[in-house]
Coordinates of C-alpha atoms in Angstrom, one line a residue:
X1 CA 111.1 80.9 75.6
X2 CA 114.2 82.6 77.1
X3 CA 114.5 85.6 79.4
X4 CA 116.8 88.5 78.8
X5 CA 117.2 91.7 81.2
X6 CA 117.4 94.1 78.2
X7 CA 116.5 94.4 74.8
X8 CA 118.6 97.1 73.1
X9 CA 117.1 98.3 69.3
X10 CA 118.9 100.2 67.3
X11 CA 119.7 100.4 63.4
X12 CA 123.0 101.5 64.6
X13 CA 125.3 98.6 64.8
X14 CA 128.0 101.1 66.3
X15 CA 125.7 102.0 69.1
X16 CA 123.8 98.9 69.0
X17 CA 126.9 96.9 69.9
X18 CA 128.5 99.1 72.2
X19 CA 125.3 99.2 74.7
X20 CA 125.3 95.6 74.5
X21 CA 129.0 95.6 75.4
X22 CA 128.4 97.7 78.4
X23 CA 125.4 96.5 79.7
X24 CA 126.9 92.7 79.1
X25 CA 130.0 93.7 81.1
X26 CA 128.0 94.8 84.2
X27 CA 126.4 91.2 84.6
X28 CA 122.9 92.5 82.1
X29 CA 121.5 89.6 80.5
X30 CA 121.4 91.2 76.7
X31 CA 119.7 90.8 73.1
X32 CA 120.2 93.3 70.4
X33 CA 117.8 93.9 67.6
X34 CA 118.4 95.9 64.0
X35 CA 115.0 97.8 63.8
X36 CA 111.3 97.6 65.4
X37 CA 110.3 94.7 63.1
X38 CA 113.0 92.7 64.1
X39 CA 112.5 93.5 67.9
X40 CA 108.9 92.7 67.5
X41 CA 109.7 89.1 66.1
X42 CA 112.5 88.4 68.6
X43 CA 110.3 89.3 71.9
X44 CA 107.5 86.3 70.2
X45 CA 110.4 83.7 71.5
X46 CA 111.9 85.6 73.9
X47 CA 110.9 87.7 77.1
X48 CA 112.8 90.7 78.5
X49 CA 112.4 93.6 81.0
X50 CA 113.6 96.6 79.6
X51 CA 113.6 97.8 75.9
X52 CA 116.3 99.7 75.0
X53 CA 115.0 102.1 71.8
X54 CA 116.4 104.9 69.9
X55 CA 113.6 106.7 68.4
X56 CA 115.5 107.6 65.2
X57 CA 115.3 104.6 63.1
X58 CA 113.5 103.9 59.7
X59 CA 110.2 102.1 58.9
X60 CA 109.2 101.8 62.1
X61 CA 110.4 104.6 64.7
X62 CA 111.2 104.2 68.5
X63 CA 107.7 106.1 69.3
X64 CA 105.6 103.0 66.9
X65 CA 107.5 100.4 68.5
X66 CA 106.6 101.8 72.0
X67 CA 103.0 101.6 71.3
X68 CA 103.1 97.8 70.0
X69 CA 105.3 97.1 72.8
X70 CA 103.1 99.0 75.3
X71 CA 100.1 97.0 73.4
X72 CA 101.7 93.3 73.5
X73 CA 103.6 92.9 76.7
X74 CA 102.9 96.2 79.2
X75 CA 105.0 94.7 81.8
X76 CA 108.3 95.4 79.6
X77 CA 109.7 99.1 81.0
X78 CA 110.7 100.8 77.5
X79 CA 113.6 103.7 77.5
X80 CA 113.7 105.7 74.9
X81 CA 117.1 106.3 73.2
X82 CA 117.5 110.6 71.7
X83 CA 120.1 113.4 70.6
X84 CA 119.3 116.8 72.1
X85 CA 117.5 117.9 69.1
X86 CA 114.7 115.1 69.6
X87 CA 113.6 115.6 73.1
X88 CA 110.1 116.7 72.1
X89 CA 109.8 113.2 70.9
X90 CA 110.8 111.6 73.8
X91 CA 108.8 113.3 75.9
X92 CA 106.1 112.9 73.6
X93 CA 107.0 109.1 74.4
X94 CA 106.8 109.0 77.9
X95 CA 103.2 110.3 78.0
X96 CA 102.4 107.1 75.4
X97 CA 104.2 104.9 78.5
X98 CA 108.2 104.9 78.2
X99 CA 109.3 104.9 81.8
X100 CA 112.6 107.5 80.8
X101 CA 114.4 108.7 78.3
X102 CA 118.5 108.7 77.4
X103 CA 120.4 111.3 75.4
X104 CA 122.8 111.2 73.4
X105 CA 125.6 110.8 74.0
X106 CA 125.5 109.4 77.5
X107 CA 128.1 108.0 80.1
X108 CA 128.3 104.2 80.3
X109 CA 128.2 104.6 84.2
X110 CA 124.8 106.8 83.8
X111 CA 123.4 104.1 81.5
X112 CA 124.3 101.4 84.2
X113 CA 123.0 103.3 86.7
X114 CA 119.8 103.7 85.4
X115 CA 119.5 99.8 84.1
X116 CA 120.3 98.9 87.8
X117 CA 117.2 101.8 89.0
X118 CA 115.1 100.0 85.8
X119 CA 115.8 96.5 86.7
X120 CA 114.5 97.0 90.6
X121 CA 111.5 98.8 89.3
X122 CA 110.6 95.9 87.2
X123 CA 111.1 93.9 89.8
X124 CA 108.9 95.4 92.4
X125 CA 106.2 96.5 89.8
X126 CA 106.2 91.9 89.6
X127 CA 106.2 91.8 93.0
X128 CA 103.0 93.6 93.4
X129 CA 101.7 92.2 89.9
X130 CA 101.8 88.4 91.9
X131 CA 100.4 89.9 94.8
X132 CA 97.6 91.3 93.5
X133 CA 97.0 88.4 91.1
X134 CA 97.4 86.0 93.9
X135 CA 94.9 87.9 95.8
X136 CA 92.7 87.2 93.0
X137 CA 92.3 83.8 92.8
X138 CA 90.6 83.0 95.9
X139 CA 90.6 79.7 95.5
X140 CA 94.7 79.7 96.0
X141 CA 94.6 81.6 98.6
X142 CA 91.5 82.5 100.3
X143 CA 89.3 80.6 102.6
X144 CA 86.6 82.8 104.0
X145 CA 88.5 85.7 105.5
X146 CA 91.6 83.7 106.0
X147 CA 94.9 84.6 103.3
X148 CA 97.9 82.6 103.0
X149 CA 99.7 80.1 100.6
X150 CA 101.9 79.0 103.2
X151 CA 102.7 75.1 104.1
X152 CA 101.6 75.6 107.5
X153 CA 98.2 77.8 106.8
X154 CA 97.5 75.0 103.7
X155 CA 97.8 72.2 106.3
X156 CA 95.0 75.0 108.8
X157 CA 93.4 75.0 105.9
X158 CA 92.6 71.2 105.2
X159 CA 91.9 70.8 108.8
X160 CA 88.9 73.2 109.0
X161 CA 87.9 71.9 105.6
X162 CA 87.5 67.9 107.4
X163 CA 86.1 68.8 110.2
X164 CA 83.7 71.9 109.1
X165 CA 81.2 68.7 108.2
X166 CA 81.4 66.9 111.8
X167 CA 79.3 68.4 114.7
X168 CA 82.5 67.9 116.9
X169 CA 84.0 70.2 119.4
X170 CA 87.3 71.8 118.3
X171 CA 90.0 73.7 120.2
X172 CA 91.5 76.4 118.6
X173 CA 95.1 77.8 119.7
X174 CA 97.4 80.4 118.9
X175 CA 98.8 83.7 119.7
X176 CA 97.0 86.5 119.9
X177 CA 96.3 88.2 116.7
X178 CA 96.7 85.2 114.7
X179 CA 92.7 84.8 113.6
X180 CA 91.3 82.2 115.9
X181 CA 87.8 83.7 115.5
X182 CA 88.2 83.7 111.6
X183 CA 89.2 80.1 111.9
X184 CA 86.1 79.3 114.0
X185 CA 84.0 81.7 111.3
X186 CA 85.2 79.4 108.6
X187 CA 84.3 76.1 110.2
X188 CA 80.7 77.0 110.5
X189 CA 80.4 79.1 107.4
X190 CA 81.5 75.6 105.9
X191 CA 79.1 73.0 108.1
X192 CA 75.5 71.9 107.6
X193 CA 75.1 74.6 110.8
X194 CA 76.0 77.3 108.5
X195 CA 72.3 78.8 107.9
X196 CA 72.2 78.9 111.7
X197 CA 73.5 81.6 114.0
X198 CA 77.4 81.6 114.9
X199 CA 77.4 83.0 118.3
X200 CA 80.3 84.6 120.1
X201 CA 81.5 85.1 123.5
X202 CA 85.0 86.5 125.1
X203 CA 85.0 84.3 128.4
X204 CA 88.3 87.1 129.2
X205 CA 86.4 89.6 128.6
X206 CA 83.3 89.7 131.5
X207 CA 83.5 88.6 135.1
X208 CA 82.3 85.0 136.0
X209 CA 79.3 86.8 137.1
X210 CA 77.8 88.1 134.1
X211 CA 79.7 85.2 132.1
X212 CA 77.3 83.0 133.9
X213 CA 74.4 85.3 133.2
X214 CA 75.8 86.1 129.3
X215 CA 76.3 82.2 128.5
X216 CA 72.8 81.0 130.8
X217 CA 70.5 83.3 130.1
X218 CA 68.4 84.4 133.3
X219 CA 64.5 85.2 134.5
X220 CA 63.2 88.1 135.5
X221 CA 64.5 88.6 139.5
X222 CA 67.0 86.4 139.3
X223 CA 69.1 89.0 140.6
X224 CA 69.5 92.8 141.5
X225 CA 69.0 94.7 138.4
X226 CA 67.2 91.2 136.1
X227 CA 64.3 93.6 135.5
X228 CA 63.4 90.9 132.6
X229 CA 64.0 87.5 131.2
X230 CA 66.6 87.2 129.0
X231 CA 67.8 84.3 126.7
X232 CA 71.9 83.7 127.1
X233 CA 74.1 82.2 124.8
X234 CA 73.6 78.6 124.9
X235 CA 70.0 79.6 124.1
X236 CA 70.8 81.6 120.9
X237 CA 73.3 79.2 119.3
X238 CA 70.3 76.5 119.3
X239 CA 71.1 74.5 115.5
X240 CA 74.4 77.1 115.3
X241 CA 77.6 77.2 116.7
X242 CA 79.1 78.4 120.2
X243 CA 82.2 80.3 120.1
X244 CA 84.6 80.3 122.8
X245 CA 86.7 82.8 123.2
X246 CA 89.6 83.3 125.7
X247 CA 88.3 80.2 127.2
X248 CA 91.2 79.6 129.2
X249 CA 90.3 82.4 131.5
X250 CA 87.2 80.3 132.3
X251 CA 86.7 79.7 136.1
X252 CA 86.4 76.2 137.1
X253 CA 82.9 76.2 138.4
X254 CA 82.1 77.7 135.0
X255 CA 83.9 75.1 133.3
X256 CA 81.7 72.2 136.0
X257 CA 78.6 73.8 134.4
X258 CA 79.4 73.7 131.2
X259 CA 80.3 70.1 131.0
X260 CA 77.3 69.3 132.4
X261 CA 75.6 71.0 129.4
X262 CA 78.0 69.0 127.1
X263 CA 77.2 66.0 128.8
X264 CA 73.4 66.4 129.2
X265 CA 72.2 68.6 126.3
X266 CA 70.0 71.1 128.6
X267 CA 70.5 73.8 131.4
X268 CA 68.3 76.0 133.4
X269 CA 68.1 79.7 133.2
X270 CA 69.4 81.7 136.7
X271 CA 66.7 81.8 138.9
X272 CA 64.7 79.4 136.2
X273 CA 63.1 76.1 136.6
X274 CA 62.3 74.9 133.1
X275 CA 64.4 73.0 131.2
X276 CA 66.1 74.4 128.0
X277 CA 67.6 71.9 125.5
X278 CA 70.0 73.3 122.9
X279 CA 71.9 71.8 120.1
X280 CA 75.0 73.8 119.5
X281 CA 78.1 72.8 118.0
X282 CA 81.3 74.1 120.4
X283 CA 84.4 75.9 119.1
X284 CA 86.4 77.1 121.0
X285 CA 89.8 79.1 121.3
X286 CA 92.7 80.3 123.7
X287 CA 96.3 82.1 123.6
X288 CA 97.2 80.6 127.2
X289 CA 98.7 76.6 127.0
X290 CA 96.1 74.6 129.0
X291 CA 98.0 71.9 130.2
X292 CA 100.0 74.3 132.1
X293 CA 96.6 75.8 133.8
X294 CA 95.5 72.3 134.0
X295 CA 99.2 71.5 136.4
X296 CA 98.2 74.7 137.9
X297 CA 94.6 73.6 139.2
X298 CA 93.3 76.7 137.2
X299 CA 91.4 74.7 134.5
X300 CA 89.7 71.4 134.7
X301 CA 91.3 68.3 133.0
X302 CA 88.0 66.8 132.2
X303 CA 86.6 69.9 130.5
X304 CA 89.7 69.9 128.2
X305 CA 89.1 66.6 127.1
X306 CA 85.6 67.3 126.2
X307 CA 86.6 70.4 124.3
X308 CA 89.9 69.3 122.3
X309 CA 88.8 66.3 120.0
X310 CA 89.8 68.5 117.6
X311 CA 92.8 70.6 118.0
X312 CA 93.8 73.1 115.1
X313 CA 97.0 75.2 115.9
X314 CA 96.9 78.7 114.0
X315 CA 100.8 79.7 113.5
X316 CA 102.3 83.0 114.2
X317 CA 102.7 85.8 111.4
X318 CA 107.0 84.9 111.6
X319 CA 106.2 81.2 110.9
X320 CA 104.1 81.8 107.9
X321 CA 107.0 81.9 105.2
X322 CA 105.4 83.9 102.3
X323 CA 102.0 85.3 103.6
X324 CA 103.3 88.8 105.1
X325 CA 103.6 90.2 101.7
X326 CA 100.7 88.9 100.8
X327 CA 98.8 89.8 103.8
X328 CA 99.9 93.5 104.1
X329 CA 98.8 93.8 100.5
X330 CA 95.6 92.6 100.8
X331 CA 94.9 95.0 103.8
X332 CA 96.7 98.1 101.8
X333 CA 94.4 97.3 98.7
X334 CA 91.7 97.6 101.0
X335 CA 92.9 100.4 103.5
X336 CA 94.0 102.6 100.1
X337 CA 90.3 102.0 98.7
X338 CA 88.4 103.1 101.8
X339 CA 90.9 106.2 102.0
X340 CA 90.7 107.2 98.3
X341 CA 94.1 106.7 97.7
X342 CA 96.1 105.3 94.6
X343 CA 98.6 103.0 96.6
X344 CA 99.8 100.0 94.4
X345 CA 102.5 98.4 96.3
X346 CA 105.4 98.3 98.8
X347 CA 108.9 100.0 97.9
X348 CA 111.8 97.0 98.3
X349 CA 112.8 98.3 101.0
X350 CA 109.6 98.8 102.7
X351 CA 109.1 95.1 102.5
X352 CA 112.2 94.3 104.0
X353 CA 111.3 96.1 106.9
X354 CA 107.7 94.2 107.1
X355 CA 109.2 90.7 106.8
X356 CA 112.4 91.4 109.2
X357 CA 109.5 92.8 111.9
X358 CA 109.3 90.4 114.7
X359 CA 105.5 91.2 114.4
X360 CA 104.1 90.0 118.0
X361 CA 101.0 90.8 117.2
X362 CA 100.6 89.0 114.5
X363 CA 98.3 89.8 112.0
X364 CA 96.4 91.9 113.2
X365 CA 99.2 94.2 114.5
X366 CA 99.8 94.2 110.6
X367 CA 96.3 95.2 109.9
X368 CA 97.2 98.5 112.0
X369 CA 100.3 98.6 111.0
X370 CA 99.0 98.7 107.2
X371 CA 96.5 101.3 107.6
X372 CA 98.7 103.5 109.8
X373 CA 101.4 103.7 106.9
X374 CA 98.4 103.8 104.7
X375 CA 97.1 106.9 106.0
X376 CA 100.6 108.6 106.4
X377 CA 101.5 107.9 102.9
X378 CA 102.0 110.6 100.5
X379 CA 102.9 108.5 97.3
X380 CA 101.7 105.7 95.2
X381 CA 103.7 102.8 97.2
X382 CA 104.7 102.6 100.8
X383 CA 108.2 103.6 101.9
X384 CA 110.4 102.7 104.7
X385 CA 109.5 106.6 105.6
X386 CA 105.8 105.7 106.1
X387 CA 107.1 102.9 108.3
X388 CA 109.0 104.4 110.8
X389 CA 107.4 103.6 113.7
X390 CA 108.2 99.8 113.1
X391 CA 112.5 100.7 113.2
X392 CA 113.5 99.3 116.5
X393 CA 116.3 101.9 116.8
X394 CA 114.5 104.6 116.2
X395 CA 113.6 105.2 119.6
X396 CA 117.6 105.5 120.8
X397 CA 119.0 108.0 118.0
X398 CA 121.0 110.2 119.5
X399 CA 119.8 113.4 121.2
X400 CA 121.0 116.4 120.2
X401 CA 122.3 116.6 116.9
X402 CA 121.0 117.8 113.5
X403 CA 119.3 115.9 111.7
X404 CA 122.0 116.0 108.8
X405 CA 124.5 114.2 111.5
X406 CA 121.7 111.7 112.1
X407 CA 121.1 111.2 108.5
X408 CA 124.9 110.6 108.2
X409 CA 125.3 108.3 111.3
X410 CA 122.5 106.3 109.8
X411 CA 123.9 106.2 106.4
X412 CA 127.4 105.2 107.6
X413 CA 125.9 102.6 109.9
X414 CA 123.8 101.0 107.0
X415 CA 127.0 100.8 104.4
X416 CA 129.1 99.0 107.7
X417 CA 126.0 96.7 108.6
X418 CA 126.1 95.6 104.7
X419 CA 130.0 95.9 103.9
X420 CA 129.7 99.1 101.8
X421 CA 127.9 96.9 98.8
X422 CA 126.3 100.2 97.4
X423 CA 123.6 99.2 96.0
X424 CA 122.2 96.6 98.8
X425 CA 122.9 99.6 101.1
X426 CA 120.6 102.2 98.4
X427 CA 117.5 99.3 98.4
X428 CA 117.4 99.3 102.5
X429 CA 118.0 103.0 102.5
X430 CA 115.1 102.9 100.2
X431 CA 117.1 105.4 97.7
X432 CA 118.7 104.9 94.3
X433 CA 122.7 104.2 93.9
X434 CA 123.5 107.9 92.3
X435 CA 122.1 109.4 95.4
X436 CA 123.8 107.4 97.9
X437 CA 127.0 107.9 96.2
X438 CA 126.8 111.8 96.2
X439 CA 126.4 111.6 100.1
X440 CA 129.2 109.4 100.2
X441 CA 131.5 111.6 98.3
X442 CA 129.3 114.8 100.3
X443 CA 129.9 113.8 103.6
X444 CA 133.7 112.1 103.1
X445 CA 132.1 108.3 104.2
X446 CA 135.0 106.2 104.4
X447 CA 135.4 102.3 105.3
X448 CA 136.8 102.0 108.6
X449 CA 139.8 99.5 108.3

């Protein structure tokens, strides 16, 4: 099977070879075939991303080889080739799926032009296809609520698959953002604890009062405002798991208790006297590093040891080569859904500007950031335009000019930053080639020598 950018069909052999000569000169891969039956029988060997048709041709017209096209490979973008008296037809043709239609006679550097605007489409429209099939097969991609094909999130993955069956304590670390609590999520969802309760707690989040209280349980009186018993955490994860969170914020005398627990199996309410066993498993997780806290006297070295037999490291969004794409489609599928919205992708551009972000907030900064451009979008794919808020420069364009001098500053900057390669400049400009050439030629946009 061999790949070709374009098919060009035409009963022509005039016009047939002369596309094929242009296109050819411009870098196009190209394939040329005499009428629809012998197009049909040359795309069952070879595959192709554009069809180039004239609609005028005997035994089978452009508009029946369309449909068969359109019914055997729908990913192949079909142009239809006309003279000016058979534009009905064409546009008859585009409601039955041709992507655009040529007349005759055409310039060769419209033709290219267009190819170059086809060939990206294609590409993108692929783009999204492997997304969204990716997404798909869960068992590539998916564990639990955790995506990515990456080396590094396989290797997370295989971890929490080994120890998921132990009852041992594991340490999870990583930025913030990064999905320590899905990671602890997945262990028990995938342990023999898994019918049992998975019970959370932010250790940064409450003061070592009520941590003590929230993790303990106490009785009734145990202190001003205990009007009644109350079970605490250790208590409710009995047969389930304990989740951590933050637990490097943990004061030490918290941390002394808790080992004890480890050690012994059983604690005391406040202001209890009866003993209360509880078999938990404990997970848990922290941005800070703890051997710095430990140096520092702020965290206990023997409690660490207790807690890290395992240690699973969840990487940042930039170290995950591969997942953003994959990642900000899943959460656009799903933000686009729950918005009633027809979004099916990300423009080439728009991904560029996703995958150059420094994202610090790792993925779930890109969860916000997805549904924010999700909600400001007005089209079926999201733009560079919907991302604006993500352009670090965008907060120092200068003050007090129009917005057509700001458009051209911009414009100008873009074709220096790439060395005026047109159309690398159009695809981060998010625009197509023709239109960044009129500017060009509008506003007099010269390379400084």
């Amino acid at each position: 099977m061999k790949y070709f950018d374009i098919l060009v069909v035409d009963d022509e052999e005039a016009m047939r070879e002369s596309l094929a000569a242009w296109l050819k000169k411009e870098g196009f891969q190209t394939m040329t075939a005499a009428s629809g039956t012998d197009a049909i029988e040359k795309l069952k060997s070879n595959l192709c991303s554009i069809a180039l048709v004239d609609i005028k041709m005997p035994e089978m017209d452009g508009i029946e080889l369309l449909t068969r096209i359109k019914e055997k490979y729908p990913s192949i973008l079909v142009l239809m080739i006309t003279a000016y008296g058979s534009v009905k037809s064409a546009v008859d043709a585009m409601k039955l799926g041709a992507c655009d239609y040529l007349l005759k006679p055409f310039d060769p550097e419209h033709l290219i032009l267009l190819m170059e605007k086809l060939m990206n489409q294609k590409a993108l429209m692929d783009e999204n296809r492997y997304l969204k099939k990716r997404l798909s097969e869960r068992d590539a991609v998916w564990l639990d609520d955790l995506i990515g094909e990456s080396r590094v999130m396989r290797q997370v993955f295989e971890t929490i698959e080994t120890v998921a069956q132990t009852g041992t304590p594991v340490l999870i670390t990583g930025e913030t953002g990064t999905g320590k609590e899905l990671t602890a999520r997945a262990i028990h969802s995938r342990s023999q604890r898994k019918f049992s309760p998975f019970i959370p707690i932010n250790c940064g989040a409450v003061s070592s009062q009520f941590l003590e209280s929230e993790l303990f349980g106490h009785e009734r009186g145990a202190f001003t405002g205990a009007v009644q018993a109350r079970r605490g955490r250790l208590e409710m994860a009995d047969t389930g798991t304990l989740f951590l969170d933050e637990v490097g914020d943990m004061s030490t005398a918290m941390q002394k208790n808790l080992l004890r627990v480890l050690e012994e199996g059983d604690f005391f309410r406040l202001g209890g006297s009866k003993t209360i066993k509880s078999d938990f498993r404990l997970i848990c997780a922290t941005h800070r590093d703890l051997t710095e806290r430990i140096d520092a006297g702020r965290f206990r070295s023997d409690f660490f040891f207790r807690i890290n037999v395992i240690h699973i490291h969840i990487p940042p969004l930039r170290a995950r080569e591969g997942d953003l794409s994959l990642l900000g489609f899943h959460f656009l599928e799903r933000f686009s859904k729950e918005m009633g919205k027809e979004i099916n992708g990300f423009s080439k551009a728009a991904l560029k500007l996703l995958n150059r972000y420094h994202w610090p907030g790792n993925v779930r900064e890109l969860k916000n950031v997805i549904e924010r451009a999700a909600v400001l979008s007005r089209n079926d794919l999201i733009r560079t335009s919907d991302l604006r808020f993500l352009i670090p420069d965008s907060t120092s364009l200068p003050t007090g000019k129009s917005l057509s001098e700001i458009e051209r500053a911009y414009i100008l900057k873009t074709l220096e930053d790439n060395g005026w390669n047109i159309s690398k400049s159009a695809a981060l400009l998010d625009i197509n080639r023709s239109t960044l050439s009129r500017k060009i030629k509008a506003w007099d946009l010269k390379l400084s020598r």
